[in-house]
Short mmCIF file of C-alpha atoms and ligand atoms in Angstrom, two decimals:
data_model
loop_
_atom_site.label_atom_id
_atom_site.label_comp_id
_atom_site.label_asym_id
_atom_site.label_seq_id
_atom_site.Cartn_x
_atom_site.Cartn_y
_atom_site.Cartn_z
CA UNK A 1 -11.76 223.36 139.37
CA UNK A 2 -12.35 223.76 135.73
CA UNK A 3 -14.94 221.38 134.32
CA UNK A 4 -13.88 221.63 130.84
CA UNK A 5 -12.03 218.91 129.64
CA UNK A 6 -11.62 216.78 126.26
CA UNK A 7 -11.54 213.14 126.76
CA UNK A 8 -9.49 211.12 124.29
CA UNK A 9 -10.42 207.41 123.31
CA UNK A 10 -7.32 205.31 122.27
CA UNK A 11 -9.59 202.69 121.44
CA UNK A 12 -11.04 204.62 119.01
CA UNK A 13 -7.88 205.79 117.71
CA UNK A 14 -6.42 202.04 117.44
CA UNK A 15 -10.18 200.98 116.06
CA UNK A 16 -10.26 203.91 112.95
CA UNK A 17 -7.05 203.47 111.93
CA UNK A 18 -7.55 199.32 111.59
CA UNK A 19 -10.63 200.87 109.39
CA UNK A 20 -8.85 202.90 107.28
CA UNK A 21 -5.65 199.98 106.82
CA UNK A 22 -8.22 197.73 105.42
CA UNK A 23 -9.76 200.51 103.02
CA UNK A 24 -6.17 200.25 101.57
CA UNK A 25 -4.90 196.59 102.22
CA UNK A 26 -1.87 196.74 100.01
CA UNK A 27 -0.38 200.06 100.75
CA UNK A 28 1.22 201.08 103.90
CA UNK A 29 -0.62 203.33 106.80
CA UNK A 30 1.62 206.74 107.40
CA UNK A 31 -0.91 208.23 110.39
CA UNK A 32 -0.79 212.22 110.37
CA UNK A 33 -0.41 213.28 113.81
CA UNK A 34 0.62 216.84 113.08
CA UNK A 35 -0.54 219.66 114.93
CA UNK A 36 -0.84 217.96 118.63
CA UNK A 37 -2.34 214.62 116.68
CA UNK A 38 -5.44 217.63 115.62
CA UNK A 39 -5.79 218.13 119.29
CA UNK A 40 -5.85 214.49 120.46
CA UNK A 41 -2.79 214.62 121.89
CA UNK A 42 0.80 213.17 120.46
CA UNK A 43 1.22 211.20 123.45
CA UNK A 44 -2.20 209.21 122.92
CA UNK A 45 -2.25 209.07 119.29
CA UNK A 46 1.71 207.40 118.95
CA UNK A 47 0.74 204.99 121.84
CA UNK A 48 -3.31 203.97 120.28
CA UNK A 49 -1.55 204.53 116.65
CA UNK A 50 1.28 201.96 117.45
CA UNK A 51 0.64 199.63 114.28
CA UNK A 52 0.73 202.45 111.74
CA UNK A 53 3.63 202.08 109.89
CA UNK A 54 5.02 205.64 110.28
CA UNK A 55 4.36 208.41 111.98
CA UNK A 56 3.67 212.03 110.14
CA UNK A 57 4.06 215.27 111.53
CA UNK A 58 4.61 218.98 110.30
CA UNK A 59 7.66 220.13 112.36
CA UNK A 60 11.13 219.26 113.64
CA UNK A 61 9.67 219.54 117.25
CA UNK A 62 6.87 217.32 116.50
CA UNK A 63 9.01 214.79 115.33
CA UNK A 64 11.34 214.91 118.39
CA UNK A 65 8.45 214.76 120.61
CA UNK A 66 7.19 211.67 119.10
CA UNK A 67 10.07 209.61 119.00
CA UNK A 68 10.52 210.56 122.92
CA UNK A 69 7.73 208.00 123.13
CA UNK A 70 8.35 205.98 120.81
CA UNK A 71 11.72 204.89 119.65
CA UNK A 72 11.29 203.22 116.45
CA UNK A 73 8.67 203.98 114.76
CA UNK A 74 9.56 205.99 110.90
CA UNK A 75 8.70 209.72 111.18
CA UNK A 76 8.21 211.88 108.07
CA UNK A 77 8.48 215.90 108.34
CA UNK A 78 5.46 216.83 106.03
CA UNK A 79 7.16 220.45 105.57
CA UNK A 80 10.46 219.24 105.16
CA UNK A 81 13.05 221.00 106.78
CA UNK A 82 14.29 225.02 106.35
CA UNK A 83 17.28 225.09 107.87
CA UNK A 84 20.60 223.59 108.14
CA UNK A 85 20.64 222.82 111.75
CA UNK A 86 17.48 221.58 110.85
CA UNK A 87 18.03 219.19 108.35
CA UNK A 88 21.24 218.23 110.28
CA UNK A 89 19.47 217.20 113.04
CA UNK A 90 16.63 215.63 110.99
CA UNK A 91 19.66 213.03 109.65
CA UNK A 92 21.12 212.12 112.86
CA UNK A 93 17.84 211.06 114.01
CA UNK A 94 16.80 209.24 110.34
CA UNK A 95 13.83 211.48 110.24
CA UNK A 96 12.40 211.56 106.67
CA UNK A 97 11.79 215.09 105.04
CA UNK A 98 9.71 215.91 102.32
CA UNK A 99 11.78 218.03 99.97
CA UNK A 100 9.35 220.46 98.42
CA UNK A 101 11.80 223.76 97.49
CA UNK A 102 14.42 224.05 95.92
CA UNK A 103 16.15 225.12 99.13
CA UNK A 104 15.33 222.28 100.66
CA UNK A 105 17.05 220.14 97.39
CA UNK A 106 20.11 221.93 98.37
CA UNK A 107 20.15 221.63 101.85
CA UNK A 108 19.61 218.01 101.07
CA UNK A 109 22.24 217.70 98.36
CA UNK A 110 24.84 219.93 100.37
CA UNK A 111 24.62 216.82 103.17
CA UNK A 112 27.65 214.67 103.39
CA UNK A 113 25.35 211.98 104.92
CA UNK A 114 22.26 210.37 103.22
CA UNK A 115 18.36 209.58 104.56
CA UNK A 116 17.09 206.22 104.72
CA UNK A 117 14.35 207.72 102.58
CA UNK A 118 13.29 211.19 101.28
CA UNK A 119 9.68 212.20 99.81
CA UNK A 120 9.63 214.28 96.52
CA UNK A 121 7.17 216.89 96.19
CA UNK A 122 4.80 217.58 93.25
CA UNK A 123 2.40 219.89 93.29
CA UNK A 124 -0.32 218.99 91.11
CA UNK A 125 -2.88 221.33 91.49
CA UNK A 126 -2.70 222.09 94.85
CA UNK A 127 -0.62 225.09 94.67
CA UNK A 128 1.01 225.33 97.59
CA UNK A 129 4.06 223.06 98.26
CA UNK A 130 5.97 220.90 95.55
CA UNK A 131 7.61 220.56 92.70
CA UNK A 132 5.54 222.23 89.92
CA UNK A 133 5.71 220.23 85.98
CA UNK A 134 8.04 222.38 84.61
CA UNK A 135 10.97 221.96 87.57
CA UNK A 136 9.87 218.65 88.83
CA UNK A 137 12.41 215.91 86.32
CA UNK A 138 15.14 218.70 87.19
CA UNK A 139 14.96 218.57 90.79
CA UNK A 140 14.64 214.70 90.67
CA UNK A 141 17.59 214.50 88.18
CA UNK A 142 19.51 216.53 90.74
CA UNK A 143 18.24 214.20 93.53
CA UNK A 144 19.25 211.11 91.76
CA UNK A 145 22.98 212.29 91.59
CA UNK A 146 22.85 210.95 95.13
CA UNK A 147 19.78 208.49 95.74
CA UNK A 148 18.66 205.48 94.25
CA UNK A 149 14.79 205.44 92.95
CA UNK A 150 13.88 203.25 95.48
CA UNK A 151 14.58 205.29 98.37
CA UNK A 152 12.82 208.08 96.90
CA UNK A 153 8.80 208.24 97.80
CA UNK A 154 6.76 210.58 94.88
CA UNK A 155 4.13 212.48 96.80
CA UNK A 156 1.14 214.83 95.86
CA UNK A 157 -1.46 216.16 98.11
CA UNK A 158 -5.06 216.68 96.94
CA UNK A 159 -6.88 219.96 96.71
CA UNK A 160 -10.68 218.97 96.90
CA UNK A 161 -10.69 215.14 97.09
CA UNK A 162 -13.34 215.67 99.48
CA UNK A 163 -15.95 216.96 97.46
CA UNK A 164 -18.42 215.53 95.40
CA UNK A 165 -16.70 217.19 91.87
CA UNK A 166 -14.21 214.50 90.87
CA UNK A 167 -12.63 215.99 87.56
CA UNK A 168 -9.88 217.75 89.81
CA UNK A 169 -9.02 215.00 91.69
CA UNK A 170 -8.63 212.70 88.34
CA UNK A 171 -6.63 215.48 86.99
CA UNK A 172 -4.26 215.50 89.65
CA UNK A 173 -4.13 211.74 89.80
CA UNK A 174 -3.01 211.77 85.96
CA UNK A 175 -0.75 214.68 86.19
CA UNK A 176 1.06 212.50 88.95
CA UNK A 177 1.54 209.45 86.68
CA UNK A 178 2.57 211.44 83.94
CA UNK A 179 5.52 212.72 86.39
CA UNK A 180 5.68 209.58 87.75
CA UNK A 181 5.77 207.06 85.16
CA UNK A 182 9.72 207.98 84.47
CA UNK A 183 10.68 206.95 87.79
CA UNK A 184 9.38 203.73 87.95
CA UNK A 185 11.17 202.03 91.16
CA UNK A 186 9.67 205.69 92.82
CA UNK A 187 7.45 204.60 95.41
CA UNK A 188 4.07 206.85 95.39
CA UNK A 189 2.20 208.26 98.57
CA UNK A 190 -1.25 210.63 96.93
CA UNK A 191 -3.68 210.16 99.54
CA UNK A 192 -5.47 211.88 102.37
CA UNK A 193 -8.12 211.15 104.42
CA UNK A 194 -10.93 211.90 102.01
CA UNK A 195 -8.33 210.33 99.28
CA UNK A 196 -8.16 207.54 101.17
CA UNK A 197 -11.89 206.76 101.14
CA UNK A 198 -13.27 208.09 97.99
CA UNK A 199 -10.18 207.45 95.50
CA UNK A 200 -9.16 203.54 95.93
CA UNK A 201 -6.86 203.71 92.63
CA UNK A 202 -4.68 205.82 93.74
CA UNK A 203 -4.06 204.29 97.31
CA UNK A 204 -0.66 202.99 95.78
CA UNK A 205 2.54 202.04 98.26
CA UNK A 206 1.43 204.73 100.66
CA UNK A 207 -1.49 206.53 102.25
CA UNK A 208 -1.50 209.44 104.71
CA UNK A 209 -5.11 209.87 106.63
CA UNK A 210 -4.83 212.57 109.14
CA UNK A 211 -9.03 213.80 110.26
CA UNK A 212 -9.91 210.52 109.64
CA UNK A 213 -8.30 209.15 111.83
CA UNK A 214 -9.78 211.13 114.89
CA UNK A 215 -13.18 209.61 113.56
CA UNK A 216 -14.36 212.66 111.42
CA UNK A 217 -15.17 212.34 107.51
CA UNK A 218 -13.84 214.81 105.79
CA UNK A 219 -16.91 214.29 102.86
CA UNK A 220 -19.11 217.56 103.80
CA UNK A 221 -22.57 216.86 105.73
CA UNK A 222 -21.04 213.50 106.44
CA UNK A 223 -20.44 211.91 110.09
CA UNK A 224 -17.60 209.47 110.82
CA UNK A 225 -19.70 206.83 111.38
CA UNK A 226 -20.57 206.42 107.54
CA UNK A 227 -16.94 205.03 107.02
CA UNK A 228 -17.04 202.65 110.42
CA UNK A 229 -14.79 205.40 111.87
CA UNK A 230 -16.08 206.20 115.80
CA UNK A 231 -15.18 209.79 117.36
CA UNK A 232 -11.95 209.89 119.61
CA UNK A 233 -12.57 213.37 121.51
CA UNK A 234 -15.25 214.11 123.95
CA UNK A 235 -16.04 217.93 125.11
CA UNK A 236 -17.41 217.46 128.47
CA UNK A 237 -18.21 220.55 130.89
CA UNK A 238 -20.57 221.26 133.08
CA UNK A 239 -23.79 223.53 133.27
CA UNK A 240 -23.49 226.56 135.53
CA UNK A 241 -26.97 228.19 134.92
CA UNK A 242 -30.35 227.44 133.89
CA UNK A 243 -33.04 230.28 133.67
CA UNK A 244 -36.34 231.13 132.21
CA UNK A 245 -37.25 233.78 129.02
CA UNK A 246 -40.16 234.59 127.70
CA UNK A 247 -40.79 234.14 123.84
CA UNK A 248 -38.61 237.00 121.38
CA UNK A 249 -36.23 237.50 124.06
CA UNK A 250 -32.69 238.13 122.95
CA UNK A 251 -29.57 235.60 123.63
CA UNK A 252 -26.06 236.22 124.26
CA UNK A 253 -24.01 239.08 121.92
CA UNK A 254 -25.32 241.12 119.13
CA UNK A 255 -29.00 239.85 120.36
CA UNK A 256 -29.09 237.78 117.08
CA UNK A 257 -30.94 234.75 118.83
CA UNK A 258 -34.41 235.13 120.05
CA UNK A 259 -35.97 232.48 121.78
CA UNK A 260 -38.61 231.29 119.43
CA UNK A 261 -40.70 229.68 122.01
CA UNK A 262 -40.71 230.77 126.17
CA UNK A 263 -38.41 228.26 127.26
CA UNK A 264 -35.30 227.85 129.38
CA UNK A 265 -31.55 228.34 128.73
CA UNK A 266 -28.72 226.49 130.07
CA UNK A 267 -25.34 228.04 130.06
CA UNK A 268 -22.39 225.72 129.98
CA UNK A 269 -18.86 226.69 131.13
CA UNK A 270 -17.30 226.47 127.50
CA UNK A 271 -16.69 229.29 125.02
CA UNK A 272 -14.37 230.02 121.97
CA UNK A 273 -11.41 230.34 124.14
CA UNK A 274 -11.59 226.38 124.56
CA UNK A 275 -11.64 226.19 120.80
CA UNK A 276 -15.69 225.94 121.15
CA UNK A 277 -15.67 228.30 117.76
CA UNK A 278 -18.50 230.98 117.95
CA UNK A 279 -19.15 230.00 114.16
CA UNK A 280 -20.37 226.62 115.68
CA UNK A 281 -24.44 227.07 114.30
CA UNK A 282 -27.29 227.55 116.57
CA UNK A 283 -28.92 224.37 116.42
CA UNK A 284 -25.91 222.05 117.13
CA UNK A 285 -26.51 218.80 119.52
CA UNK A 286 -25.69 219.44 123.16
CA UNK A 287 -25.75 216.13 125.43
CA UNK A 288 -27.18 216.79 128.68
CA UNK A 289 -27.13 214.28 131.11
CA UNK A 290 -27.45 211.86 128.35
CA UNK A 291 -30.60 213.30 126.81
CA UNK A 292 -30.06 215.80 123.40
CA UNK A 293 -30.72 219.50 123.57
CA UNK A 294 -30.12 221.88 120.81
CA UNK A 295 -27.17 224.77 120.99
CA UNK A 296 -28.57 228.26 120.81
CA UNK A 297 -25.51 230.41 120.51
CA UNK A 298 -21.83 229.84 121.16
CA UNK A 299 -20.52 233.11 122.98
CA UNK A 300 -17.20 232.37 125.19
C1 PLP B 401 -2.41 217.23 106.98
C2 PLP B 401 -1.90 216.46 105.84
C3 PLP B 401 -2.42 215.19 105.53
C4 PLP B 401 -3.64 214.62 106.25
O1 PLP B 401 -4.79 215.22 105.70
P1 PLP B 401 -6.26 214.87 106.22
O2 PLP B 401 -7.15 215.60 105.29
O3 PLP B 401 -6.35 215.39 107.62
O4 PLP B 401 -6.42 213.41 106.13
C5 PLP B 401 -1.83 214.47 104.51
N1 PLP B 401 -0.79 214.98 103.82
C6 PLP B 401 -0.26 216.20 104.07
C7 PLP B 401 0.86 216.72 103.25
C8 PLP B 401 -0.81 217.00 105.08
O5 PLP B 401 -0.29 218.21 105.33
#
């Protein structure tokens, strides 16, 4: 049998997500489980995640797949939704769309029935999804034809909040309120993970870690551990082969490692095909039976 195989703490999960509530103790947690919960698994992340107060994820499917397990729990469709089926389906189950397009303003407008909730788009400097300045108090005019303020959520997402430059962060945080400040019973939702951690005033009603909560910082050159948050997936595998090479030998393709020193080389039974990149840098820890060897090159 195949040795490889992640391991996935819930403990963790439960323990970095209790870490990142109290980093914001007046807004609501919205955990981002998109993507398979970043590999960890929807199934373990909506069980260890249970206190969050909503659940995030980027696709219809997601969404249905979490609320097989759980059958409560407020689910928010980062992307929105694209098509009428779509967004039809999204209502019967009181799923809660972003609405970032204007197609996706229509589809929402053309409903007969209305959302619990909705989540209005601005892009602020992103430049991807969202409202942009110049359409933004249209689309919201249009959207209050049908909804109250209050059931409306404002939401940005930040370019580069995890980097040590701040002025584009600040700029998108004021670029928000200027938007945001005309829709005062608007509830407001800015940050991610590194938003979460490094900009505390603009936590507001909502935040929306995603990495973070799988125990890595998203700060560059940074482990988890600096913000209390403990790693939720282990790589285990085994080692198939050990042999001996004689100082300047070559490694693995392309020959660009040579053993600096005569030494010996373990291969483990993990390669890029597991998701074990080949950009992962000679050099990076390996545990081996409990005691730390360094990676020489990552082939697959
Ligand atoms: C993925 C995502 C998040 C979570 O981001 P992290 O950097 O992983 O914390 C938050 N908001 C949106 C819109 C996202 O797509």
């Amino acid at each position: 049998m195949r040795a490889t195989t992640k391991y996935i703490n819930q403990d963790a999960l439960a323990h970095n997500l209790k870490t990142l509530s109290a980093l914001a103790p007046q807004s609501q947690c919205i955990a981002v489980i998109k993507s398979n919960a970043y590999g960890c698994e929807i199934a373990h992340a909506v069980t260890a995640l249970r206190d969050a107060d909503l659940f995030a994820v980027a696709s219809i499917d997601e969404a249905i797949a979490v609320r097989e397990i759980d059958a409560h729990k407020p689910i928010l469709l980062l992307e929105g939704v694209f098509e009428q089926d779509d967004i039809a389906y999204a209502l019967a189950n009181q799923f809660e769309p972003v609405i970032a397009t204007p197609q996706q303003l229509d589809l929402v407008l053309a409903l007969e029935g209305c959302f619990s909730r909705l989540w209005f788009k601005l892009d602020t400097g992103m430049g991807r999804l969202g409202f942009q300045a110049d359409s933004a108090d249209k689309a919201m005019q249009q959207l209050l034809t049908r909804y109250e303020q209050k059931d409306i959520v404002i939401m940005t997402h930040f370019s580069d909040a995890d980097t040590p430059e701040r002025d584009n962060t600040e700029a998108q945080i004021s670029r928000f309120d200027a938007f945001a400040r005309a829709y005062p019973e608007c509830k407001q939702c800015l940050c991610n993970s590194a938003g979460t951690i490094a900009y505390p005033e603009a936590h507001r009603d909502f935040i929306r870690p995603g990495l973070a909560l799988y125990g890595v910082s998203p700060f560059e050159n940074c482990l988890g551990e600096t913000h209390g948050l403990r790693p939720v997936m282990t790589l285990k595998t085994r080692v198939v082969s050990i042999k001996s090479f004689e100082k300047g030998e070559p490694i693995g393709y392309g020959q660009t490692y040579k053993m600096p020193e005569a030494g010996r080389i373990a291969v483990c039974e993990v390669g890029y095909a597991d998701g074990y990149l080949r950009f992962i840098p000679t050099g990076t820890p390996v545990l081996i039976a409990g005691r730390e060897y360094s990676l020489a090159v990552c082939q697959g």
